[in-house]
PDB file of C-alpha atoms in Angstrom:
ATOM      1  CA  MET Q  86       0.000   0.000   0.000  1.00 59.00           C
ATOM      2  CA  GLY Q  87       1.250   3.494  -0.792  1.00 82.00           C
ATOM      3  CA  TYR Q  88       1.306   6.415   1.574  1.00 93.00           C
ATOM      4  CA  ASP Q  89      -0.987   9.449   1.518  1.00 95.00           C
ATOM      5  CA  ILE Q  90       1.257  11.831   3.398  1.00 96.00           C
ATOM      6  CA  SER Q  91       0.434  15.142   5.009  1.00 98.00           C
ATOM      7  CA  PHE Q  92       2.356  17.942   6.704  1.00 98.00           C
ATOM      8  CA  HIS Q  93       0.538  19.678   9.549  1.00 98.00           C
ATOM      9  CA  PRO Q  94       0.712  22.832  11.595  1.00 98.00           C
ATOM     10  CA  ILE Q  95      -0.642  21.520  14.879  1.00 97.00           C
ATOM     11  CA  ASP Q  96      -2.191  23.569  17.675  1.00 98.00           C
ATOM     12  CA  VAL Q  97      -0.651  21.537  20.470  1.00 97.00           C
ATOM     13  CA  ARG Q  98      -1.970  23.958  23.075  1.00 97.00           C
ATOM     14  CA  LEU Q  99      -5.529  23.217  21.934  1.00 98.00           C
ATOM     15  CA  ALA Q 100      -4.685  19.519  22.153  1.00 98.00           C
ATOM     16  CA  GLU Q 101      -3.347  19.942  25.683  1.00 97.00           C
ATOM     17  CA  GLU Q 102      -6.113  22.186  26.988  1.00 98.00           C
ATOM     18  CA  ARG Q 103      -9.203  20.743  25.316  1.00 98.00           C
ATOM     19  CA  ILE Q 104      -8.810  17.700  23.072  1.00 98.00           C
ATOM     20  CA  THR Q 105      -6.864  15.291  25.280  1.00 98.00           C
ATOM     21  CA  PRO Q 106      -8.801  16.203  28.460  1.00 98.00           C
ATOM     22  CA  PHE Q 107     -11.966  15.365  26.528  1.00 98.00           C
ATOM     23  CA  LEU Q 108     -10.468  12.048  25.387  1.00 98.00           C
ATOM     24  CA  ALA Q 109      -9.453  11.330  28.977  1.00 98.00           C
ATOM     25  CA  GLY Q 110     -13.093  11.553  30.042  1.00 97.00           C
ATOM     26  CA  ARG Q 111     -12.968  14.912  31.769  1.00 97.00           C
ATOM     27  CA  GLY Q 112     -15.812  17.426  31.648  1.00 97.00           C
ATOM     28  CA  SER Q 113     -19.018  16.805  29.745  1.00 97.00           C
ATOM     29  CA  ASP Q 114     -19.815  15.149  26.431  1.00 97.00           C
ATOM     30  CA  ASP Q 115     -20.621  18.465  24.749  1.00 97.00           C
ATOM     31  CA  ASP Q 116     -17.351  20.206  25.632  1.00 98.00           C
ATOM     32  CA  LEU Q 117     -16.102  20.104  22.015  1.00 98.00           C
ATOM     33  CA  ASP Q 118     -19.354  21.199  20.381  1.00 98.00           C
ATOM     34  CA  ASP Q 119     -17.974  24.631  19.454  1.00 98.00           C
ATOM     35  CA  LEU Q 120     -14.894  23.101  17.823  1.00 98.00           C
ATOM     36  CA  VAL Q 121     -17.013  20.590  15.924  1.00 98.00           C
ATOM     37  CA  ALA Q 122     -19.215  23.427  14.668  1.00 98.00           C
ATOM     38  CA  ASP Q 123     -16.107  25.261  13.477  1.00 98.00           C
ATOM     39  CA  ALA Q 124     -14.913  22.112  11.702  1.00 98.00           C
ATOM     40  CA  VAL Q 125     -18.277  21.878   9.921  1.00 98.00           C
ATOM     41  CA  ARG Q 126     -18.046  25.515   8.805  1.00 98.00           C
ATOM     42  CA  GLN Q 127     -14.538  24.986   7.476  1.00 98.00           C
ATOM     43  CA  ALA Q 128     -15.549  21.773   5.703  1.00 97.00           C
ATOM     44  CA  LYS Q 129     -18.095  23.742   3.692  1.00 97.00           C
ATOM     45  CA  VAL Q 130     -15.535  26.441   2.910  1.00 98.00           C
ATOM     46  CA  ARG Q 131     -13.001  23.789   1.902  1.00 97.00           C
ATOM     47  CA  PHE Q 132     -15.506  22.033  -0.362  1.00 96.00           C
ATOM     48  CA  ARG Q 133     -16.328  25.266  -2.176  1.00 97.00           C
ATOM     49  CA  ALA Q 134     -12.683  26.365  -2.448  1.00 97.00           C
ATOM     50  CA  ASN Q 135     -11.714  22.974  -3.877  1.00 96.00           C
ATOM     51  CA  ALA Q 136     -14.525  23.333  -6.429  1.00 96.00           C
ATOM     52  CA  TRP Q 137     -12.782  26.469  -7.681  1.00 97.00           C
ATOM     53  CA  GLY Q 138      -9.507  24.584  -7.958  1.00 96.00           C
ATOM     54  CA  LEU Q 139     -11.122  21.751  -9.899  1.00 95.00           C
ATOM     55  CA  GLY Q 140     -12.917  24.220 -12.143  1.00 96.00           C
ATOM     56  CA  THR Q 141      -9.633  25.961 -12.877  1.00 95.00           C
ATOM     57  CA  SER Q 142      -7.943  22.668 -13.770  1.00 93.00           C
ATOM     58  CA  LYS Q 143     -10.533  22.127 -16.512  1.00 93.00           C
ATOM     59  CA  VAL Q 144      -9.704  25.444 -18.160  1.00 92.00           C
ATOM     60  CA  VAL Q 145      -5.963  25.930 -17.655  1.00 90.00           C
ATOM     61  CA  ASP Q 146      -3.343  23.850 -19.433  1.00 78.00           C
ATOM     62  CA  ARG Q 147      -1.608  21.424 -17.045  1.00 69.00           C
ATOM     63  CA  ALA Q 148       1.765  23.005 -17.800  1.00 72.00           C
ATOM     64  CA  ASP Q 149       0.486  26.266 -16.305  1.00 77.00           C
ATOM     65  CA  PHE Q 150      -1.486  24.771 -13.417  1.00 89.00           C
ATOM     66  CA  ASP Q 151       0.275  22.364 -11.095  1.00 91.00           C
ATOM     67  CA  THR Q 152      -2.583  20.239  -9.742  1.00 92.00           C
ATOM     68  CA  SER Q 153      -0.171  18.515  -7.344  1.00 92.00           C
ATOM     69  CA  LEU Q 154       0.285  21.878  -5.672  1.00 94.00           C
ATOM     70  CA  TYR Q 155      -2.962  23.787  -6.203  1.00 95.00           C
ATOM     71  CA  ILE Q 156      -5.432  20.896  -5.717  1.00 94.00           C
ATOM     72  CA  TRP Q 157      -3.634  17.852  -4.276  1.00 92.00           C
ATOM     73  CA  GLY Q 158      -1.171  19.845  -2.221  1.00 96.00           C
ATOM     74  CA  ARG Q 159      -2.087  23.095  -0.525  1.00 98.00           C
ATOM     75  CA  PRO Q 160      -5.288  23.418   1.517  1.00 98.00           C
ATOM     76  CA  PHE Q 161      -8.308  25.134  -0.015  1.00 98.00           C
ATOM     77  CA  PHE Q 162      -7.406  26.891  -3.303  1.00 97.00           C
ATOM     78  CA  VAL Q 163      -4.258  28.987  -2.980  1.00 98.00           C
ATOM     79  CA  THR Q 164      -2.110  30.337  -5.815  1.00 96.00           C
ATOM     80  CA  ALA Q 165       0.140  32.707  -3.835  1.00 96.00           C
ATOM     81  CA  GLU Q 166       3.866  32.360  -4.419  1.00 93.00           C
ATOM     82  CA  SER Q 167       5.775  33.017  -1.200  1.00 97.00           C
ATOM     83  CA  PRO Q 168       5.375  30.733   1.847  1.00 98.00           C
ATOM     84  CA  ALA Q 169       4.313  33.735   3.936  1.00 98.00           C
ATOM     85  CA  ALA Q 170       1.615  34.710   1.441  1.00 98.00           C
ATOM     86  CA  VAL Q 171       0.425  31.112   1.196  1.00 98.00           C
ATOM     87  CA  ALA Q 172       0.164  30.869   4.995  1.00 98.00           C
ATOM     88  CA  GLU Q 173      -1.716  34.173   5.227  1.00 98.00           C
ATOM     89  CA  THR Q 174      -4.178  33.053   2.531  1.00 98.00           C
ATOM     90  CA  VAL Q 175      -4.826  29.719   4.234  1.00 98.00           C
ATOM     91  CA  LEU Q 176      -5.596  31.579   7.465  1.00 98.00           C
ATOM     92  CA  ARG Q 177      -8.050  33.807   5.599  1.00 98.00           C
ATOM     93  CA  TYR Q 178      -9.834  30.705   4.337  1.00 98.00           C
ATOM     94  CA  THR Q 179     -10.031  29.244   7.843  1.00 98.00           C
ATOM     95  CA  ARG Q 180     -11.873  32.403   8.915  1.00 98.00           C
ATOM     96  CA  ALA Q 181     -14.188  32.527   5.881  1.00 98.00           C
ATOM     97  CA  ASP Q 182     -17.714  31.213   5.481  1.00 96.00           C
ATOM     98  CA  THR Q 183     -19.882  30.139   2.568  1.00 95.00           C
ATOM     99  CA  ASP Q 184     -20.794  33.785   1.874  1.00 96.00           C
ATOM    100  CA  THR Q 185     -17.187  34.967   1.530  1.00 97.00           C
ATOM    101  CA  VAL Q 186     -15.266  31.985   0.170  1.00 98.00           C
ATOM    102  CA  ASP Q 187     -16.083  32.661  -3.490  1.00 98.00           C
ATOM    103  CA  GLU Q 188     -14.548  36.120  -3.415  1.00 97.00           C
ATOM    104  CA  LEU Q 189     -11.449  34.781  -1.700  1.00 98.00           C
ATOM    105  CA  ALA Q 190     -11.125  32.037  -4.299  1.00 98.00           C
ATOM    106  CA  ARG Q 191     -11.544  34.575  -7.100  1.00 97.00           C
ATOM    107  CA  THR Q 192      -8.674  36.648  -5.724  1.00 97.00           C
ATOM    108  CA  GLN Q 193      -6.514  33.518  -5.958  1.00 97.00           C
ATOM    109  CA  LEU Q 194      -7.706  32.917  -9.501  1.00 96.00           C
ATOM    110  CA  ALA Q 195      -6.813  36.519 -10.430  1.00 96.00           C
ATOM    111  CA  GLN Q 196      -3.327  36.060  -9.018  1.00 94.00           C
ATOM    112  CA  LEU Q 197      -2.887  33.154 -11.395  1.00 92.00           C
ATOM    113  CA  ASP Q 198      -4.273  35.047 -14.404  1.00 92.00           C
ATOM    114  CA  ARG Q 199      -6.907  37.783 -14.341  1.00 94.00           C
ATOM    115  CA  ALA Q 200      -8.184  36.594 -17.715  1.00 93.00           C
ATOM    116  CA  LEU Q 201      -9.407  33.434 -15.976  1.00 93.00           C
ATOM    117  CA  LEU Q 202     -12.015  35.357 -14.001  1.00 94.00           C
ATOM    118  CA  ASP Q 203     -14.352  35.275 -16.991  1.00 94.00           C
ATOM    119  CA  ARG Q 204     -13.560  31.668 -17.917  1.00 95.00           C
ATOM    120  CA  VAL Q 205     -13.552  29.631 -14.707  1.00 95.00           C
ATOM    121  CA  GLU Q 206     -16.570  28.435 -12.752  1.00 95.00           C
ATOM    122  CA  PRO Q 207     -16.530  26.189  -9.674  1.00 95.00           C
ATOM    123  CA  ASP Q 208     -16.792  22.502 -10.560  1.00 93.00           C
ATOM    124  CA  PRO Q 209     -20.312  21.516  -9.403  1.00 81.00           C
ATOM    125  CA  SER Q 210     -19.533  17.789  -9.099  1.00 84.00           C
ATOM    126  CA  GLY Q 211     -19.768  16.107  -5.728  1.00 83.00           C
ATOM    127  CA  THR Q 212     -22.152  16.530  -2.835  1.00 88.00           C
ATOM    128  CA  LEU Q 213     -21.343  17.664   0.672  1.00 92.00           C
ATOM    129  CA  PRO Q 214     -23.172  15.847   3.497  1.00 94.00           C
ATOM    130  CA  ALA Q 215     -25.645  17.728   5.670  1.00 96.00           C
ATOM    131  CA  ASP Q 216     -24.226  19.606   8.654  1.00 97.00           C
ATOM    132  CA  GLU Q 217     -25.304  16.972  11.168  1.00 97.00           C
ATOM    133  CA  HIS Q 218     -23.589  14.230   9.181  1.00 97.00           C
ATOM    134  CA  LEU Q 219     -20.443  16.321   8.876  1.00 97.00           C
ATOM    135  CA  ALA Q 220     -20.484  16.872  12.629  1.00 98.00           C
ATOM    136  CA  THR Q 221     -20.860  13.150  13.281  1.00 98.00           C
ATOM    137  CA  GLY Q 222     -17.950  12.438  10.960  1.00 97.00           C
ATOM    138  CA  PHE Q 223     -15.716  14.836  12.863  1.00 97.00           C
ATOM    139  CA  ARG Q 224     -16.543  13.647  16.349  1.00 97.00           C
ATOM    140  CA  TRP Q 225     -17.436   9.944  16.364  1.00 98.00           C
ATOM    141  CA  LYS Q 226     -13.839   8.789  16.837  1.00 98.00           C
ATOM    142  CA  LEU Q 227     -13.305  11.288  19.634  1.00 98.00           C
ATOM    143  CA  ASP Q 228     -16.480  10.067  21.335  1.00 98.00           C
ATOM    144  CA  LEU Q 229     -15.315   6.458  20.974  1.00 98.00           C
ATOM    145  CA  LEU Q 230     -11.933   7.222  22.526  1.00 98.00           C
ATOM    146  CA  ARG Q 231     -13.640   9.116  25.337  1.00 98.00           C
ATOM    147  CA  ALA Q 232     -15.888   6.114  25.997  1.00 98.00           C
ATOM    148  CA  ALA Q 233     -12.818   3.878  25.972  1.00 98.00           C
ATOM    149  CA  ALA Q 234     -11.127   6.108  28.562  1.00 98.00           C
ATOM    150  CA  VAL Q 235     -14.214   5.994  30.772  1.00 98.00           C
ATOM    151  CA  ALA Q 236     -14.231   2.200  30.481  1.00 98.00           C
ATOM    152  CA  VAL Q 237     -10.539   1.926  31.395  1.00 98.00           C
ATOM    153  CA  ARG Q 238     -11.016   4.203  34.375  1.00 96.00           C
ATOM    154  CA  ALA Q 239     -13.954   2.103  35.534  1.00 97.00           C
ATOM    155  CA  GLY Q 240     -12.036  -1.146  35.091  1.00 96.00           C
ATOM    156  CA  ARG Q 241     -14.157  -2.377  32.186  1.00 97.00           C
ATOM    157  CA  PRO Q 242     -12.095  -4.247  29.569  1.00 97.00           C
ATOM    158  CA  THR Q 243     -14.147  -3.385  26.495  1.00 96.00           C
ATOM    159  CA  VAL Q 244     -15.990  -0.545  24.819  1.00 96.00           C
ATOM    160  CA  ARG Q 245     -18.790  -0.899  22.286  1.00 95.00           C
ATOM    161  CA  ASN Q 246     -18.450   0.451  18.757  1.00 93.00           C
ATOM    162  CA  GLY Q 247     -21.656  -0.318  16.918  1.00 90.00           C
ATOM    163  CA  ASP Q 248     -22.067  -4.103  17.077  1.00 92.00           C
ATOM    164  CA  ASP Q 249     -18.443  -4.686  18.090  1.00 92.00           C
ATOM    165  CA  GLU Q 250     -16.892  -4.990  21.512  1.00 95.00           C
ATOM    166  CA  LEU Q 251     -13.342  -3.614  21.397  1.00 96.00           C
ATOM    167  CA  ALA Q 252     -10.516  -3.716  23.923  1.00 97.00           C
ATOM    168  CA  ALA Q 253     -10.862  -0.325  25.591  1.00 98.00           C
ATOM    169  CA  ALA Q 254      -7.185   0.194  26.400  1.00 97.00           C
ATOM    170  CA  ASP Q 255      -6.127  -0.681  22.853  1.00 97.00           C
ATOM    171  CA  VAL Q 256      -8.697   1.676  21.354  1.00 97.00           C
ATOM    172  CA  LEU Q 257      -7.300   4.490  23.462  1.00 97.00           C
ATOM    173  CA  THR Q 258      -3.554   3.885  23.137  1.00 97.00           C
ATOM    174  CA  GLY Q 259      -3.687   2.844  19.493  1.00 96.00           C
ATOM    175  CA  ASN Q 260      -5.611   5.838  18.195  1.00 97.00           C
ATOM    176  CA  ALA Q 261      -5.174   8.876  20.457  1.00 97.00           C
ATOM    177  CA  GLN Q 262      -2.479  10.708  18.510  1.00 97.00           C
ATOM    178  CA  PHE Q 263      -3.912   9.958  15.072  1.00 98.00           C
ATOM    179  CA  CYS Q 264      -7.441  11.020  16.035  1.00 98.00           C
ATOM    180  CA  THR Q 265      -6.123  14.162  17.716  1.00 98.00           C
ATOM    181  CA  VAL Q 266      -4.206  15.203  14.594  1.00 98.00           C
ATOM    182  CA  GLU Q 267      -7.127  14.261  12.354  1.00 98.00           C
ATOM    183  CA  PHE Q 268      -9.489  16.501  14.315  1.00 98.00           C
ATOM    184  CA  LEU Q 269      -7.048  19.385  14.649  1.00 98.00           C
ATOM    185  CA  ALA Q 270      -6.504  19.228  10.877  1.00 98.00           C
ATOM    186  CA  ALA Q 271     -10.178  20.078  10.434  1.00 98.00           C
ATOM    187  CA  LEU Q 272      -9.500  23.351  12.274  1.00 98.00           C
ATOM    188  CA  LEU Q 273      -6.052  24.189  10.845  1.00 98.00           C
ATOM    189  CA  PRO Q 274      -5.370  22.175   7.665  1.00 98.00           C
ATOM    190  CA  GLY Q 275      -2.256  20.419   6.432  1.00 98.00           C
ATOM    191  CA  TRP Q 276      -0.614  19.874   3.064  1.00 98.00           C
ATOM    192  CA  ILE Q 277      -1.016  16.689   0.965  1.00 97.00           C
ATOM    193  CA  ASP Q 278       1.620  14.570  -0.770  1.00 95.00           C
ATOM    194  CA  ARG Q 279       2.101  10.927  -1.691  1.00 92.00           C
ATOM    195  CA  GLY Q 280       4.900   8.386  -1.315  1.00 90.00           C
ATOM    196  CA  ARG Q 281       7.813   7.937   1.061  1.00 91.00           C
ATOM    197  CA  VAL Q 282       8.437  11.660   1.188  1.00 93.00           C
ATOM    198  CA  TRP Q 283       7.868  12.693   4.796  1.00 95.00           C
ATOM    199  CA  PRO Q 284      10.606  14.816   6.401  1.00 96.00           C
ATOM    200  CA  THR Q 285      12.092  12.184   8.699  1.00 96.00           C
ATOM    201  CA  GLU Q 286      12.166   9.640   5.847  1.00 94.00           C
ATOM    202  CA  LEU Q 287      13.998  12.077   3.584  1.00 93.00           C
ATOM    203  CA  ALA Q 288      16.372  13.060   6.382  1.00 94.00           C
ATOM    204  CA  GLU Q 289      17.193   9.450   7.204  1.00 92.00           C
ATOM    205  CA  ASN Q 290      18.262   8.791   3.611  1.00 90.00           C
ATOM    206  CA  ALA Q 291      20.083  12.063   2.866  1.00 91.00           C
ATOM    207  CA  ALA Q 292      23.598  13.245   3.691  1.00 91.00           C
ATOM    208  CA  THR Q 293      22.630  16.330   5.694  1.00 91.00           C
ATOM    209  CA  ASP Q 294      24.491  18.636   8.076  1.00 90.00           C
ATOM    210  CA  GLY Q 295      23.113  17.037  11.216  1.00 85.00           C
ATOM    211  CA  TYR Q 296      19.796  15.928  12.641  1.00 84.00           C
ATOM    212  CA  ALA Q 297      16.546  17.588  11.655  1.00 86.00           C
ATOM    213  CA  PRO Q 298      14.688  19.290  14.530  1.00 91.00           C
ATOM    214  CA  LEU Q 299      12.059  16.539  14.636  1.00 95.00           C
ATOM    215  CA  GLY Q 300      11.490  14.171  17.526  1.00 96.00           C
ATOM    216  CA  GLY Q 301       9.016  11.867  19.208  1.00 96.00           C
ATOM    217  CA  ASN Q 302       5.350  12.810  19.043  1.00 97.00           C
ATOM    218  CA  ASP Q 303       4.489  12.119  22.687  1.00 96.00           C
ATOM    219  CA  PRO Q 304       3.559  15.821  23.279  1.00 97.00           C
ATOM    220  CA  LEU Q 305       0.386  15.052  21.319  1.00 98.00           C
ATOM    221  CA  LEU Q 306      -0.756  12.788  24.153  1.00 98.00           C
ATOM    222  CA  GLY Q 307      -1.327  15.791  26.409  1.00 97.00           C
ATOM    223  CA  VAL Q 308      -2.850  14.696  29.726  1.00 97.00           C
ATOM    224  CA  LEU Q 309      -3.521  11.122  28.617  1.00 98.00           C
ATOM    225  CA  ALA Q 310      -0.151   9.670  29.617  1.00 96.00           C
ATOM    226  CA  THR Q 311      -0.354  11.120  33.125  1.00 96.00           C
ATOM    227  CA  GLU Q 312      -4.034  10.273  33.624  1.00 96.00           C
ATOM    228  CA  PHE Q 313      -3.473   6.669  32.512  1.00 97.00           C
ATOM    229  CA  PRO Q 314       0.102   5.919  33.624  1.00 96.00           C
ATOM    230  CA  THR Q 315      -0.344   2.143  33.570  1.00 96.00           C
ATOM    231  CA  LEU Q 316      -1.088   2.086  29.848  1.00 97.00           C
ATOM    232  CA  THR Q 317       1.691   1.744  27.295  1.00 96.00           C
ATOM    233  CA  TRP Q 318       1.765   4.800  25.053  1.00 95.00           C
ATOM    234  CA  GLU Q 319       3.782   4.819  21.867  1.00 87.00           C
ATOM    235  CA  SER Q 320       5.873   7.760  20.709  1.00 92.00           C
ATOM    236  CA  ASN Q 321       6.917   7.649  17.061  1.00 95.00           C
ATOM    237  CA  TRP Q 322       9.794   9.763  15.733  1.00 96.00           C
ATOM    238  CA  THR Q 323       8.906   8.900  12.138  1.00 97.00           C
ATOM    239  CA  ILE Q 324       5.929   7.418  10.273  1.00 97.00           C
ATOM    240  CA  PRO Q 325       6.103   3.657  10.997  1.00 96.00           C
ATOM    241  CA  THR Q 326       3.137   2.500   8.922  1.00 95.00           C
ATOM    242  CA  ASN Q 327      -0.042   3.676   7.221  1.00 96.00           C
ATOM    243  CA  TYR Q 328      -2.599   5.559   9.336  1.00 97.00           C
ATOM    244  CA  ALA Q 329       0.014   6.899  11.707  1.00 97.00           C
ATOM    245  CA  VAL Q 330       1.519  10.108  13.040  1.00 98.00           C
ATOM    246  CA  GLY Q 331       5.267  10.561  12.733  1.00 98.00           C
ATOM    247  CA  GLY Q 332       7.881  13.093  13.769  1.00 98.00           C
ATOM    248  CA  TYR Q 333       6.924  16.176  15.764  1.00 98.00           C
ATOM    249  CA  THR Q 334       8.480  19.634  16.033  1.00 98.00           C
ATOM    250  CA  ALA Q 335       7.619  21.967  18.905  1.00 98.00           C
ATOM    251  CA  PRO Q 336       6.575  25.551  18.128  1.00 98.00           C
ATOM    252  CA  THR Q 337       9.966  26.871  19.273  1.00 97.00           C
ATOM    253  CA  GLU Q 338      11.754  24.553  16.814  1.00 97.00           C
ATOM    254  CA  VAL Q 339       9.688  25.376  13.727  1.00 98.00           C
ATOM    255  CA  ARG Q 340      12.014  28.169  12.572  1.00 97.00           C
ATOM    256  CA  PRO Q 341      15.136  26.007  13.076  1.00 97.00           C
ATOM    257  CA  LEU Q 342      13.461  23.238  11.066  1.00 97.00           C
ATOM    258  CA  ARG Q 343      12.730  25.650   8.211  1.00 97.00           C
ATOM    259  CA  ASP Q 344      16.352  26.787   8.274  1.00 97.00           C
ATOM    260  CA  TRP Q 345      17.580  23.182   8.306  1.00 96.00           C
ATOM    261  CA  LEU Q 346      15.402  22.299   5.320  1.00 96.00           C
ATOM    262  CA  ALA Q 347      16.686  25.315   3.386  1.00 96.00           C
ATOM    263  CA  ARG Q 348      20.320  24.455   4.106  1.00 95.00           C
ATOM    264  CA  ASN Q 349      19.832  20.833   3.110  1.00 95.00           C
ATOM    265  CA  ALA Q 350      17.463  21.236   0.173  1.00 94.00           C
ATOM    266  CA  GLU Q 351      19.865  19.709  -2.348  1.00 92.00           C
ATOM    267  CA  PRO Q 352      20.613  16.407  -0.562  1.00 92.00           C
ATOM    268  CA  LEU Q 353      16.986  16.060   0.548  1.00 92.00           C
ATOM    269  CA  ALA Q 354      15.667  16.637  -2.964  1.00 90.00           C
ATOM    270  CA  ALA Q 355      18.160  14.135  -4.366  1.00 87.00           C
ATOM    271  CA  VAL Q 356      16.747  11.374  -2.161  1.00 84.00           C
ATOM    272  CA  GLY Q 357      13.440  11.261  -4.034  1.00 71.00           C
ATOM    273  CA  ASP Q 358      10.647   8.855  -3.199  1.00 65.00           C
ATOM    274  CA  GLN Q 359      12.290   5.736  -1.802  1.00 56.00           C
ATOM    275  CA  TRP Q 360       9.185   3.681  -2.561  1.00 54.00           C
ATOM    276  CA  ASN Q 361       8.758   4.390  -6.260  1.00 56.00           C
ATOM    277  CA  ASP Q 362      12.238   5.672  -7.138  1.00 52.00           C
ATOM    278  CA  ARG Q 363      10.671   8.809  -8.556  1.00 52.00           C
ATOM    279  CA  ALA Q 364      12.233  12.120  -9.509  1.00 53.00           C
ATOM    280  CA  PRO Q 365      13.575  14.494  -6.820  1.00 60.00           C
ATOM    281  CA  VAL Q 366      11.011  15.855  -4.424  1.00 86.00           C
ATOM    282  CA  ARG Q 367      11.518  19.612  -4.726  1.00 89.00           C
ATOM    283  CA  ARG Q 368       7.765  20.212  -4.770  1.00 92.00           C
ATOM    284  CA  THR Q 369       7.486  18.178  -1.567  1.00 94.00           C
ATOM    285  CA  LEU Q 370      10.069  20.385   0.135  1.00 96.00           C
ATOM    286  CA  ARG Q 371       8.055  23.416  -0.952  1.00 96.00           C
ATOM    287  CA  LYS Q 372       4.913  21.962   0.601  1.00 97.00           C
ATOM    288  CA  ILE Q 373       6.727  21.145   3.836  1.00 98.00           C
ATOM    289  CA  ASP Q 374       8.105  24.677   4.063  1.00 98.00           C
ATOM    290  CA  GLU Q 375       4.690  26.214   3.398  1.00 98.00           C
ATOM    291  CA  ALA Q 376       3.142  24.114   6.158  1.00 98.00           C
ATOM    292  CA  LEU Q 377       5.974  25.193   8.454  1.00 98.00           C
ATOM    293  CA  ALA Q 378       5.389  28.820   7.455  1.00 98.00           C
ATOM    294  CA  LEU Q 379       1.797  28.498   8.624  1.00 98.00           C
ATOM    295  CA  ALA Q 380       2.962  26.847  11.853  1.00 98.00           C
ATOM    296  CA  GLU Q 381       5.468  29.661  12.395  1.00 98.00           C
ATOM    297  CA  SER Q 382       2.916  32.404  11.741  1.00 98.00           C
ATOM    298  CA  THR Q 383       0.388  30.846  14.142  1.00 98.00           C
ATOM    299  CA  GLY Q 384       2.854  29.781  16.842  1.00 98.00           C
ATOM    300  CA  THR Q 385       1.859  26.151  16.454  1.00 98.00           C
ATOM    301  CA  ALA Q 386       3.786  22.888  16.251  1.00 98.00           C
ATOM    302  CA  PHE Q 387       4.427  20.704  13.195  1.00 98.00           C
ATOM    303  CA  VAL Q 388       3.879  17.007  12.593  1.00 98.00           C
ATOM    304  CA  GLU Q 389       4.060  14.557   9.682  1.00 98.00           C
ATOM    305  CA  ALA Q 390       1.324  11.956   9.224  1.00 98.00           C
ATOM    306  CA  ALA Q 391      -0.064   9.295   6.887  1.00 98.00           C
ATOM    307  CA  GLU Q 392      -3.687   8.849   5.777  1.00 97.00           C
ATOM    308  CA  ILE Q 393      -5.108  11.850   7.576  1.00 98.00           C
ATOM    309  CA  TYR Q 394      -6.233  12.719   4.053  1.00 97.00           C
ATOM    310  CA  ILE Q 395      -7.026  10.099   1.405  1.00 94.00           C
ATOM    311  CA  PRO Q 396      -7.748  11.990  -1.829  1.00 90.00           C
ATOM    312  CA  ILE Q 397      -8.900   8.933  -3.774  1.00 88.00           C
ATOM    313  CA  GLN Q 398     -11.656   8.536  -1.161  1.00 89.00           C
ATOM    314  CA  GLY Q 399     -12.557  12.207  -1.318  1.00 85.00           C
ATOM    315  CA  THR Q 400     -10.869  13.150   1.954  1.00 90.00           C
ATOM    316  CA  ILE Q 401      -8.784  16.199   1.116  1.00 90.00           C
ATOM    317  CA  ASN Q 402      -7.587  19.396   2.692  1.00 94.00           C
TER     318      ASN Q 402
END
């Protein structure tokens, strides 16, 4: 199986203060309702912005419109050039709604070519689920992990998921970091790529000037490790398999990681995709740096992950 990779600015403070306490069973079941509502709003903005990107791809020649960057790369529909401008545009989208997203998308279209304003229409294909179904999609895993935590705390070995009885401790320890990143990505999106092209994989196979500022992802566990000290919690420093979270960079190390990537761009690009032996991954390095630029501008952390987004299944950023 291949890898659908993503690069994420991660609001680790939100994880520490709200997400992991919820997963640990603290507070009430509706404590994340406001965040879920925000995720629903952004899903509708994302769907409309992506429709503009798809509509543009039908009009513009592929040589002038890099779909791997503008559609299957950056979040929403962004055509800005500099990492700072890309990050600022993504933030504008995260604050938009269905009444303002079209104008924002049209400004991106004009940056590409003003002549396209009279030629491009949003691609009407696809249907977005109703708000309540979107909300369920965003929260059902979090609710399951919360139920698993309650079961563990009460000494019950299993938790019910539909018709299945699952080992409660395994549900919690095997999914906490992935589900946390998946939910946070609905509030602050990541960048998409494909193949063995995540930062720690490239770094491990390149002759660089030292170690990249990426380490274990245990900070994503927040309060869980201390509230359930008898459970065995994993901390990955790279992506070990599909559907996993890999290396993590704290907010204070985001700038050093950007500098390290810039200094080592040549050896990293020369590595290429170790899975498919493809061409150098310069576009990948651009995506990573843009995601880091957003993390730097928002004071958030950075993490690499696999299968947060699965474009072939319609799960995109």
